[in-house]
mmCIF file of C-alpha atoms and ligand atoms in Angstrom:
data_model
loop_
_atom_site.group_PDB
_atom_site.id
_atom_site.type_symbol
_atom_site.label_atom_id
_atom_site.label_comp_id
_atom_site.label_asym_id
_atom_site.label_seq_id
_atom_site.Cartn_x
_atom_site.Cartn_y
_atom_site.Cartn_z
ATOM 1 C CA LEU A 1 -19.562 32.791 25.314
ATOM 2 C CA THR A 2 -18.681 36.249 25.192
ATOM 3 C CA ASP A 3 -20.094 36.989 28.491
ATOM 4 C CA GLN A 4 -17.878 33.914 30.031
ATOM 5 C CA THR A 5 -17.194 33.616 33.544
ATOM 6 C CA GLU A 6 -14.318 30.409 34.021
ATOM 7 C CA GLU A 7 -12.165 29.367 31.273
ATOM 8 C CA LEU A 8 -13.030 26.772 29.515
ATOM 9 C CA ILE A 9 -11.179 23.473 28.809
ATOM 10 C CA PHE A 10 -9.868 21.787 24.796
ATOM 11 C CA GLY A 11 -7.376 19.114 24.787
ATOM 12 C CA VAL A 12 -5.934 16.828 22.748
ATOM 13 C CA ILE A 13 -6.125 12.658 23.075
ATOM 14 C CA GLY A 14 -3.851 10.495 21.083
ATOM 15 C CA PHE A 15 -0.856 7.710 21.883
ATOM 16 C CA PRO A 16 2.140 8.857 21.885
ATOM 17 C CA ILE A 17 0.873 12.987 21.630
ATOM 18 C CA ASN A 18 4.591 14.461 22.340
ATOM 19 C CA HIS A 19 4.648 15.488 19.017
ATOM 20 C CA SER A 20 1.464 16.596 18.062
ATOM 21 C CA LEU A 21 0.950 20.458 16.395
ATOM 22 C CA SER A 22 -2.626 20.608 17.437
ATOM 23 C CA PRO A 23 -1.467 22.359 20.910
ATOM 24 C CA ILE A 24 0.470 25.109 18.931
ATOM 25 C CA LEU A 25 -2.811 25.589 16.373
ATOM 26 C CA HIS A 26 -5.009 25.814 18.677
ATOM 27 C CA ARG A 27 -2.733 28.008 21.027
ATOM 28 C CA GLU A 28 -2.849 30.989 17.939
ATOM 29 C CA LEU A 29 -6.488 30.143 17.472
ATOM 30 C CA LEU A 30 -7.551 30.794 20.468
ATOM 31 C CA ARG A 31 -5.593 34.153 20.607
ATOM 32 C CA HIS A 32 -7.111 35.156 17.606
ATOM 33 C CA ILE A 33 -10.535 35.007 18.628
ATOM 34 C CA ARG A 34 -9.207 36.519 22.294
ATOM 35 C CA LEU A 35 -11.331 33.401 24.114
ATOM 36 C CA LYS A 36 -10.266 32.821 27.746
ATOM 37 C CA ALA A 37 -9.888 28.685 27.190
ATOM 38 C CA SER A 38 -6.440 26.269 27.628
ATOM 39 C CA TYR A 39 -5.417 23.683 24.817
ATOM 40 C CA LEU A 40 -4.010 20.699 26.999
ATOM 41 C CA ARG A 41 -2.133 17.569 25.312
ATOM 42 C CA LEU A 42 -3.138 14.651 27.125
ATOM 43 C CA LEU A 43 -1.609 11.023 26.196
ATOM 44 C CA VAL A 44 -4.463 8.345 26.665
ATOM 45 C CA GLU A 45 -2.982 5.076 26.532
ATOM 46 C CA PRO A 46 -6.000 3.008 24.479
ATOM 47 C CA GLU A 47 -7.327 0.768 27.044
ATOM 48 C CA GLU A 48 -7.928 3.921 28.809
ATOM 49 C CA LEU A 49 -9.888 5.395 26.032
ATOM 50 C CA GLY A 50 -13.276 5.172 27.741
ATOM 51 C CA ASN A 51 -12.623 6.706 31.254
ATOM 52 C CA SER A 52 -10.939 9.085 29.101
ATOM 53 C CA ILE A 53 -13.554 10.634 27.298
ATOM 54 C CA GLU A 54 -15.890 9.927 30.769
ATOM 55 C CA GLY A 55 -13.704 12.018 32.565
ATOM 56 C CA MET A 56 -14.030 15.270 29.734
ATOM 57 C CA ARG A 57 -17.388 15.089 30.467
ATOM 58 C CA SER A 58 -17.462 14.652 34.515
ATOM 59 C CA LEU A 59 -14.338 17.635 34.331
ATOM 60 C CA ASN A 60 -16.452 19.144 32.014
ATOM 61 C CA TYR A 61 -13.744 19.694 28.790
ATOM 62 C CA ARG A 62 -15.824 21.946 26.387
ATOM 63 C CA GLY A 63 -13.591 20.079 23.377
ATOM 64 C CA LEU A 64 -11.728 17.592 22.276
ATOM 65 C CA ASN A 65 -9.529 16.400 19.339
ATOM 66 C CA VAL A 66 -8.953 13.055 18.479
ATOM 67 C CA THR A 67 -5.955 11.997 16.475
ATOM 68 C CA ALA A 68 -4.108 7.999 16.142
ATOM 69 C CA PRO A 69 -4.851 5.694 17.113
ATOM 70 C CA HIS A 70 -8.211 6.764 19.012
ATOM 71 C CA LYS A 71 -10.355 8.142 16.107
ATOM 72 C CA GLU A 72 -12.406 4.679 15.633
ATOM 73 C CA GLY A 73 -11.895 3.359 19.172
ATOM 74 C CA CYS A 74 -13.479 6.361 21.000
ATOM 75 C CA ILE A 75 -16.471 6.292 18.617
ATOM 76 C CA GLN A 76 -18.017 3.488 21.020
ATOM 77 C CA TYR A 77 -18.512 6.544 24.332
ATOM 78 C CA LEU A 78 -19.910 8.970 22.641
ATOM 79 C CA ASP A 79 -23.510 10.222 22.811
ATOM 80 C CA GLU A 80 -24.031 11.296 19.533
ATOM 81 C CA LEU A 81 -22.043 11.464 15.928
ATOM 82 C CA ALA A 82 -22.430 13.605 13.480
ATOM 83 C CA GLU A 83 -23.369 12.797 10.346
ATOM 84 C CA GLY A 84 -20.498 12.735 8.126
ATOM 85 C CA ALA A 85 -18.193 11.354 11.001
ATOM 86 C CA GLU A 86 -21.105 8.505 10.812
ATOM 87 C CA PHE A 87 -20.271 7.430 7.813
ATOM 88 C CA LEU A 88 -16.484 8.014 7.254
ATOM 89 C CA GLY A 89 -16.476 5.677 10.795
ATOM 90 C CA ALA A 90 -13.948 8.208 12.287
ATOM 91 C CA VAL A 91 -14.209 10.787 14.712
ATOM 92 C CA ASN A 92 -10.988 13.957 15.103
ATOM 93 C CA THR A 93 -13.385 16.122 16.803
ATOM 94 C CA ILE A 94 -16.135 15.951 20.417
ATOM 95 C CA SER A 95 -17.802 18.721 21.412
ATOM 96 C CA ASN A 96 -19.418 18.502 25.142
ATOM 97 C CA GLU A 97 -22.724 20.438 25.125
ATOM 98 C CA ASP A 98 -23.801 20.549 29.030
ATOM 99 C CA GLY A 99 -22.801 16.799 29.490
ATOM 100 C CA LEU A 100 -23.659 15.805 25.744
ATOM 101 C CA LEU A 101 -20.808 14.430 24.104
ATOM 102 C CA ARG A 102 -20.966 14.048 19.721
ATOM 103 C CA GLY A 103 -18.287 13.221 17.622
ATOM 104 C CA PHE A 104 -17.645 15.493 14.179
ATOM 105 C CA ASN A 105 -14.994 14.449 11.386
ATOM 106 C CA THR A 106 -13.347 18.063 10.163
ATOM 107 C CA ASP A 107 -10.668 16.060 8.127
ATOM 108 C CA VAL A 108 -13.006 16.411 4.890
ATOM 109 C CA ALA A 109 -13.568 20.223 5.155
ATOM 110 C CA GLY A 110 -10.062 20.621 6.167
ATOM 111 C CA PHE A 111 -8.911 18.940 3.063
ATOM 112 C CA ARG A 112 -11.501 20.910 1.411
ATOM 113 C CA THR A 113 -10.737 24.149 2.295
ATOM 114 C CA ALA A 114 -6.923 23.669 1.490
ATOM 115 C CA LEU A 115 -7.594 23.359 -1.744
ATOM 116 C CA ARG A 116 -9.825 25.806 -2.082
ATOM 117 C CA ALA A 117 -7.123 28.158 -0.012
ATOM 118 C CA ASN A 118 -4.331 27.120 -2.817
ATOM 119 C CA GLY A 119 -6.268 27.814 -5.743
ATOM 120 C CA ILE A 120 -6.267 23.478 -6.203
ATOM 121 C CA LEU A 121 -9.459 22.609 -8.348
ATOM 122 C CA ALA A 122 -10.225 18.889 -7.981
ATOM 123 C CA PHE A 123 -13.008 19.478 -10.505
ATOM 124 C CA GLU A 124 -13.156 17.035 -13.399
ATOM 125 C CA GLU A 125 -9.314 15.684 -12.852
ATOM 126 C CA HIS A 126 -8.140 12.886 -12.298
ATOM 127 C CA ALA A 127 -6.521 11.748 -9.149
ATOM 128 C CA VAL A 128 -4.202 8.797 -7.593
ATOM 129 C CA VAL A 129 -4.677 8.174 -3.813
ATOM 130 C CA PHE A 130 -1.794 6.684 -1.680
ATOM 131 C CA GLY A 131 -3.381 4.936 1.119
ATOM 132 C CA ALA A 132 -6.627 3.589 2.233
ATOM 133 C CA GLY A 133 -6.744 4.201 6.110
ATOM 134 C CA GLY A 134 -8.994 6.922 7.890
ATOM 135 C CA ALA A 135 -6.918 9.767 6.060
ATOM 136 C CA ALA A 136 -7.170 8.658 2.499
ATOM 137 C CA ALA A 137 -10.767 7.880 3.385
ATOM 138 C CA ALA A 138 -11.229 11.416 4.470
ATOM 139 C CA VAL A 139 -9.656 12.677 1.229
ATOM 140 C CA CYS A 140 -11.474 10.585 -1.192
ATOM 141 C CA HIS A 141 -14.858 11.775 -0.124
ATOM 142 C CA ALA A 142 -13.601 15.697 -0.426
ATOM 143 C CA LEU A 143 -12.240 14.539 -4.146
ATOM 144 C CA ILE A 144 -15.700 13.172 -5.101
ATOM 145 C CA LEU A 145 -17.745 16.217 -3.606
ATOM 146 C CA ASP A 146 -15.269 18.793 -5.418
ATOM 147 C CA GLY A 147 -16.192 16.963 -8.806
ATOM 148 C CA VAL A 148 -12.926 14.599 -9.338
ATOM 149 C CA ASN A 149 -13.353 12.521 -12.903
ATOM 150 C CA SER A 150 -11.818 10.010 -11.235
ATOM 151 C CA ILE A 151 -9.254 8.374 -8.250
ATOM 152 C CA ARG A 152 -6.975 5.542 -8.038
ATOM 153 C CA ILE A 153 -6.496 4.373 -4.656
ATOM 154 C CA TYR A 154 -3.216 2.909 -4.425
ATOM 155 C CA ASN A 155 -2.317 0.590 -1.006
ATOM 156 C CA ARG A 156 -0.186 -2.032 0.373
ATOM 157 C CA ASN A 157 -2.849 -4.068 1.358
ATOM 158 C CA VAL A 158 -5.316 -4.235 -2.033
ATOM 159 C CA ASP A 159 -8.088 -5.419 0.566
ATOM 160 C CA ARG A 160 -8.848 -2.208 2.458
ATOM 161 C CA ALA A 161 -8.103 -0.428 -0.855
ATOM 162 C CA ARG A 162 -11.109 -2.482 -1.909
ATOM 163 C CA ALA A 163 -13.227 -1.669 0.712
ATOM 164 C CA LEU A 164 -12.784 2.399 0.457
ATOM 165 C CA GLN A 165 -13.485 1.566 -3.298
ATOM 166 C CA SER A 166 -16.571 -0.088 -2.812
ATOM 167 C CA LYS A 167 -18.279 2.165 0.381
ATOM 168 C CA TYR A 168 -17.173 4.757 -1.535
ATOM 169 C CA SER A 169 -18.832 3.512 -5.419
ATOM 170 C CA LYS A 170 -21.794 3.242 -3.559
ATOM 171 C CA PHE A 171 -21.893 6.800 -2.517
ATOM 172 C CA ILE A 172 -20.899 7.597 -6.003
ATOM 173 C CA GLU A 173 -24.452 5.384 -6.921
ATOM 174 C CA SER A 174 -26.210 7.494 -4.348
ATOM 175 C CA ALA A 175 -25.107 10.504 -4.482
ATOM 176 C CA GLU A 176 -25.821 10.747 -8.299
ATOM 177 C CA LEU A 177 -22.346 11.925 -8.833
ATOM 178 C CA GLU A 178 -19.842 10.945 -11.639
ATOM 179 C CA THR A 179 -16.995 9.962 -10.281
ATOM 180 C CA THR A 180 -14.836 7.095 -10.474
ATOM 181 C CA ILE A 181 -12.834 4.960 -8.770
ATOM 182 C CA SER A 182 -10.647 1.780 -8.852
ATOM 183 C CA ALA A 183 -8.448 0.106 -6.447
ATOM 184 C CA THR A 184 -4.886 -1.442 -6.957
ATOM 185 C CA SER A 185 -2.218 -2.846 -5.200
ATOM 186 C CA LEU A 186 0.779 -0.329 -4.099
ATOM 187 C CA ASP A 187 3.461 -3.149 -6.014
ATOM 188 C CA SER A 188 0.499 -3.116 -9.413
ATOM 189 C CA SER A 189 2.990 -2.469 -12.554
ATOM 190 C CA ASN A 190 0.465 0.127 -13.518
ATOM 191 C CA LEU A 191 1.569 2.395 -11.157
ATOM 192 C CA GLU A 192 3.643 5.179 -12.572
ATOM 193 C CA LYS A 193 0.834 5.031 -16.577
ATOM 194 C CA SER A 194 -1.874 6.082 -13.169
ATOM 195 C CA ILE A 195 0.365 8.332 -12.906
ATOM 196 C CA SER A 196 0.857 9.816 -15.931
ATOM 197 C CA ASN A 197 -2.349 9.694 -16.515
ATOM 198 C CA SER A 198 -3.209 11.512 -13.685
ATOM 199 C CA ASN A 199 -2.994 15.246 -12.638
ATOM 200 C CA LEU A 200 -3.842 15.470 -9.048
ATOM 201 C CA ILE A 201 -1.162 13.005 -6.608
ATOM 202 C CA ILE A 202 -2.234 12.797 -2.914
ATOM 203 C CA GLN A 203 -0.390 10.455 -0.273
ATOM 204 C CA ALA A 204 -2.148 8.953 2.113
ATOM 205 C CA THR A 205 0.199 7.404 5.084
ATOM 206 C CA PRO A 206 2.393 8.067 7.287
ATOM 207 C CA VAL A 207 5.228 6.990 5.092
ATOM 208 C CA GLY A 208 8.568 9.802 4.863
ATOM 209 C CA THR A 209 7.617 10.464 8.624
ATOM 210 C CA GLY A 210 9.692 10.685 11.564
ATOM 211 C CA SER A 211 10.880 7.031 11.470
ATOM 212 C CA PHE A 212 9.115 5.991 8.560
ATOM 213 C CA GLU A 213 11.256 4.879 5.825
ATOM 214 C CA ASP A 214 10.123 6.084 2.366
ATOM 215 C CA VAL A 215 9.376 2.503 1.792
ATOM 216 C CA LEU A 216 6.243 3.672 -0.808
ATOM 217 C CA GLY A 217 9.017 3.090 -4.282
ATOM 218 C CA LEU A 218 6.917 5.745 -6.485
ATOM 219 C CA PRO A 219 8.265 6.245 -10.011
ATOM 220 C CA PHE A 220 9.129 9.344 -9.524
ATOM 221 C CA ASP A 221 10.088 9.893 -12.804
ATOM 222 C CA ALA A 222 6.306 9.864 -13.975
ATOM 223 C CA ILE A 223 5.937 13.185 -12.009
ATOM 224 C CA GLY A 224 6.165 16.002 -14.152
ATOM 225 C CA ARG A 225 5.154 20.007 -14.101
ATOM 226 C CA GLU A 226 1.281 18.926 -15.099
ATOM 227 C CA HIS A 227 0.873 17.486 -11.449
ATOM 228 C CA VAL A 228 -0.458 18.626 -8.157
ATOM 229 C CA VAL A 229 1.149 16.452 -5.390
ATOM 230 C CA ILE A 230 -0.164 16.696 -1.797
ATOM 231 C CA ASP A 231 1.609 14.759 0.840
ATOM 232 C CA LEU A 232 -0.530 15.063 4.029
ATOM 233 C CA VAL A 233 2.708 14.228 6.253
ATOM 234 C CA TYR A 234 3.887 17.833 7.048
ATOM 235 C CA ASN A 235 6.740 16.548 9.632
ATOM 236 C CA PRO A 236 9.122 17.170 8.376
ATOM 237 C CA THR A 237 7.842 19.751 5.659
ATOM 238 C CA LYS A 238 9.194 18.772 2.802
ATOM 239 C CA THR A 239 8.729 15.252 2.666
ATOM 240 C CA ARG A 240 11.025 13.174 -0.123
ATOM 241 C CA LEU A 241 7.971 12.739 -2.880
ATOM 242 C CA LEU A 242 7.406 16.017 -2.139
ATOM 243 C CA ARG A 243 11.284 17.130 -3.218
ATOM 244 C CA GLU A 244 11.500 14.492 -5.965
ATOM 245 C CA SER A 245 8.323 16.147 -7.222
ATOM 246 C CA GLU A 246 9.223 19.852 -6.700
ATOM 247 C CA MET A 247 12.367 18.952 -8.663
ATOM 248 C CA ARG A 248 10.699 17.616 -11.475
ATOM 249 C CA GLY A 249 8.542 20.746 -12.112
ATOM 250 C CA ALA A 250 4.696 19.782 -10.232
ATOM 251 C CA ARG A 251 3.199 22.412 -8.020
ATOM 252 C CA ILE A 252 3.579 20.459 -4.220
ATOM 253 C CA MET A 253 1.575 21.210 -1.105
ATOM 254 C CA ASN A 254 2.191 19.476 2.250
ATOM 255 C CA GLY A 255 0.076 18.564 5.370
ATOM 256 C CA LEU A 256 -0.033 21.625 6.925
ATOM 257 C CA ASP A 257 -2.922 23.588 5.307
ATOM 258 C CA MET A 258 -5.082 20.304 6.223
ATOM 259 C CA LEU A 259 -4.325 20.742 9.769
ATOM 260 C CA ILE A 260 -4.612 24.075 9.956
ATOM 261 C CA TYR A 261 -8.210 24.087 8.763
ATOM 262 C CA GLN A 262 -9.371 20.930 10.315
ATOM 263 C CA GLY A 263 -8.686 22.336 13.601
ATOM 264 C CA ILE A 264 -10.068 25.846 12.848
ATOM 265 C CA LYS A 265 -13.542 24.096 11.521
ATOM 266 C CA ALA A 266 -12.962 22.070 15.071
ATOM 267 C CA LEU A 267 -12.756 25.366 16.982
ATOM 268 C CA GLU A 268 -15.796 26.438 15.296
ATOM 269 C CA ILE A 269 -17.771 24.171 16.427
ATOM 270 C CA TRP A 270 -16.708 23.871 19.688
ATOM 271 C CA ILE A 271 -18.105 27.799 20.100
ATOM 272 C CA GLY A 272 -20.664 27.447 17.917
ATOM 273 C CA SER A 273 -19.671 30.046 15.195
ATOM 274 C CA GLU A 274 -17.840 30.790 12.686
ATOM 275 C CA ILE A 275 -14.072 32.246 12.892
ATOM 276 C CA SER A 276 -13.496 34.746 10.222
ATOM 277 C CA SER A 277 -10.188 36.469 8.839
ATOM 278 C CA VAL A 278 -7.710 33.609 10.409
ATOM 279 C CA PRO A 279 -4.033 34.757 9.909
ATOM 280 C CA VAL A 280 -3.378 31.382 8.248
ATOM 281 C CA LYS A 281 -0.115 32.007 6.662
ATOM 282 C CA GLU A 282 1.353 33.377 10.432
ATOM 283 C CA ILE A 283 0.370 30.353 12.575
ATOM 284 C CA LYS A 284 1.786 27.819 9.094
ATOM 285 C CA THR A 285 4.850 30.046 9.609
ATOM 286 C CA ILE A 286 4.694 29.100 13.471
ATOM 287 C CA LEU A 287 4.162 25.197 12.991
ATOM 288 C CA GLU A 288 6.936 25.031 10.178
ATOM 289 C CA ASP A 289 9.452 26.350 13.212
ATOM 290 C CA SER A 290 8.006 24.271 15.851
ATOM 291 C CA ILE A 291 8.111 21.439 13.580
ATOM 292 C CA ASN A 292 12.196 22.374 12.466
ATOM 293 C CA ASP A 293 12.875 23.022 15.680
ATOM 294 C CA GLU A 294 12.159 19.593 17.068
ATOM 295 C CA SER A 295 14.082 17.851 14.011
ATOM 296 C CA LEU A 296 17.549 20.078 15.161
ATOM 297 C CA ALA A 297 16.760 19.022 18.777
ATOM 298 C CA ILE A 298 16.430 15.344 17.036
ATOM 299 C CA SER A 299 19.447 16.083 15.383
ATOM 300 C CA ASN A 300 21.046 17.847 18.414
ATOM 301 C CA GLY A 301 20.328 14.118 20.457
ATOM 302 C CA ARG A 302 18.711 16.385 22.292
HETATM 303 P P1 NAP B 401 -4.035 4.251 9.593
HETATM 304 O O1 NAP B 401 -6.044 4.654 9.032
HETATM 305 O O2 NAP B 401 -3.410 4.211 10.110
HETATM 306 O O3 NAP B 401 -3.616 4.301 7.809
HETATM 307 C C1 NAP B 401 -2.475 4.545 7.262
HETATM 308 C C2 NAP B 401 -2.259 4.191 5.518
HETATM 309 O O4 NAP B 401 -0.658 3.681 5.705
HETATM 310 C C3 NAP B 401 -2.692 2.835 5.582
HETATM 311 O O5 NAP B 401 -3.509 2.665 4.129
HETATM 312 C C4 NAP B 401 -1.412 1.703 5.162
HETATM 313 O O6 NAP B 401 -1.564 0.676 4.405
HETATM 314 C C5 NAP B 401 -0.545 2.798 5.079
HETATM 315 N N1 NAP B 401 0.917 2.720 5.375
HETATM 316 C C6 NAP B 401 1.313 2.372 6.818
HETATM 317 N N2 NAP B 401 2.356 1.931 6.862
HETATM 318 C C7 NAP B 401 2.731 1.811 5.225
HETATM 319 C C8 NAP B 401 4.309 1.668 5.119
HETATM 320 N N3 NAP B 401 5.215 1.183 5.437
HETATM 321 N N4 NAP B 401 4.159 1.703 4.239
HETATM 322 C C9 NAP B 401 3.181 1.422 2.881
HETATM 323 N N5 NAP B 401 2.097 1.921 3.102
HETATM 324 C C10 NAP B 401 1.504 2.447 4.893
HETATM 325 O O7 NAP B 401 -3.974 6.619 9.354
HETATM 326 P P2 NAP B 401 -4.316 7.720 9.293
HETATM 327 O O8 NAP B 401 -5.066 8.117 9.949
HETATM 328 O O9 NAP B 401 -5.142 7.589 7.686
HETATM 329 O O10 NAP B 401 -3.301 9.077 8.690
HETATM 330 C C11 NAP B 401 -2.219 8.623 7.569
HETATM 331 C C12 NAP B 401 -1.307 9.773 7.583
HETATM 332 O O11 NAP B 401 -2.550 10.950 7.256
HETATM 333 C C13 NAP B 401 -0.670 9.731 8.982
HETATM 334 O O12 NAP B 401 0.930 10.262 8.745
HETATM 335 C C14 NAP B 401 -1.479 11.123 9.481
HETATM 336 O O13 NAP B 401 -0.662 11.939 10.099
HETATM 337 C C15 NAP B 401 -1.695 12.029 7.754
HETATM 338 N N6 NAP B 401 -2.789 12.696 8.564
HETATM 339 C C16 NAP B 401 -2.769 13.751 8.591
HETATM 340 C C17 NAP B 401 -3.736 15.056 8.483
HETATM 341 C C18 NAP B 401 -3.196 16.786 8.084
HETATM 342 O O14 NAP B 401 -4.612 17.419 8.404
HETATM 343 N N7 NAP B 401 -2.701 16.950 7.417
HETATM 344 C C19 NAP B 401 -5.071 14.055 9.045
HETATM 345 C C20 NAP B 401 -5.140 13.008 9.067
HETATM 346 C C21 NAP B 401 -4.109 12.357 8.593
HETATM 347 P P3 NAP B 401 -1.890 -0.596 5.012
HETATM 348 O O15 NAP B 401 -3.105 -0.800 4.487
HETATM 349 O O16 NAP B 401 -1.960 -1.859 3.268
HETATM 350 O O17 NAP B 401 -1.562 -1.174 6.576
#
């Protein structure tokens, strides 16, 4: 890529897409690696998904990030899937190499790197995960690979939690790992006890962001100094769960680190080499400022 003559084009597809932080994140990453490229925010309605992905091929876009609600739906339009994306059944990164479209999922690697970068060890810990969608699946996958002792999945729709449990029980067995995994309804009375018996809590639903009310109804008093509490939500940068947890002495982390590291991984896939010395702290501050500017604009009625 060093002797590139034409400007490369990247982008992010989603519906809606106006709040995506990926354009800012990738602007900073592209600046860091001094690559001449554009990164576009692309609103793609579900019925236009196939045409849009075909357009990526014909317009020679080098790479796309994929966000809600297209992470599963885009798969049918791709030529190949990386192993991790195939197992998860979700794609958040598409590469285009001379017209060959390949799907990847960088959320697992992003979450694992975010843990490592923050000195959070999942090894032999007991985790509680809220949610059973794509993000929760990536979190479970990452925790299992990191050697967590147990995972308790809590979800509103318990059947979805059971499906995730069953998928990962098979994965654990086939990889001859030791993690135990269970699935429970969010309104179960044993939630408080599970939180007390755990040291790692991961919130992987959209609750706490934007227009979502705080409806999980978690027993905050079961959280204390022994806990690390991670919320994958990053807008606001401190959700009610993180505020309540911090007040009770827990260590907290929002979803920005995962977002940044999954983005670095995506760019590494597109350019075909590792990126070193990324100024993660500076980029995080830029993203936080943009989130706060946006909240200010909303509260001012703009
Ligand atoms: P998803 O596949 O649509 O799953 C949504 C999950 O949230 C489901 O488990 C759903 O429960 C639960 N949920 C939704 N509304 C709820 C409510 N009102 N009360 C209780 N549970 C509710 O979404 P996803 O892709 O997993 O994403 C989840 C969140 O993670 C999003 O906010 C996304 O932005 C964030 N995320 C962050 C990163 C990052 O890099 N930081 C990466 C990926 C995702 P049911 O099954 O009962 O419907």
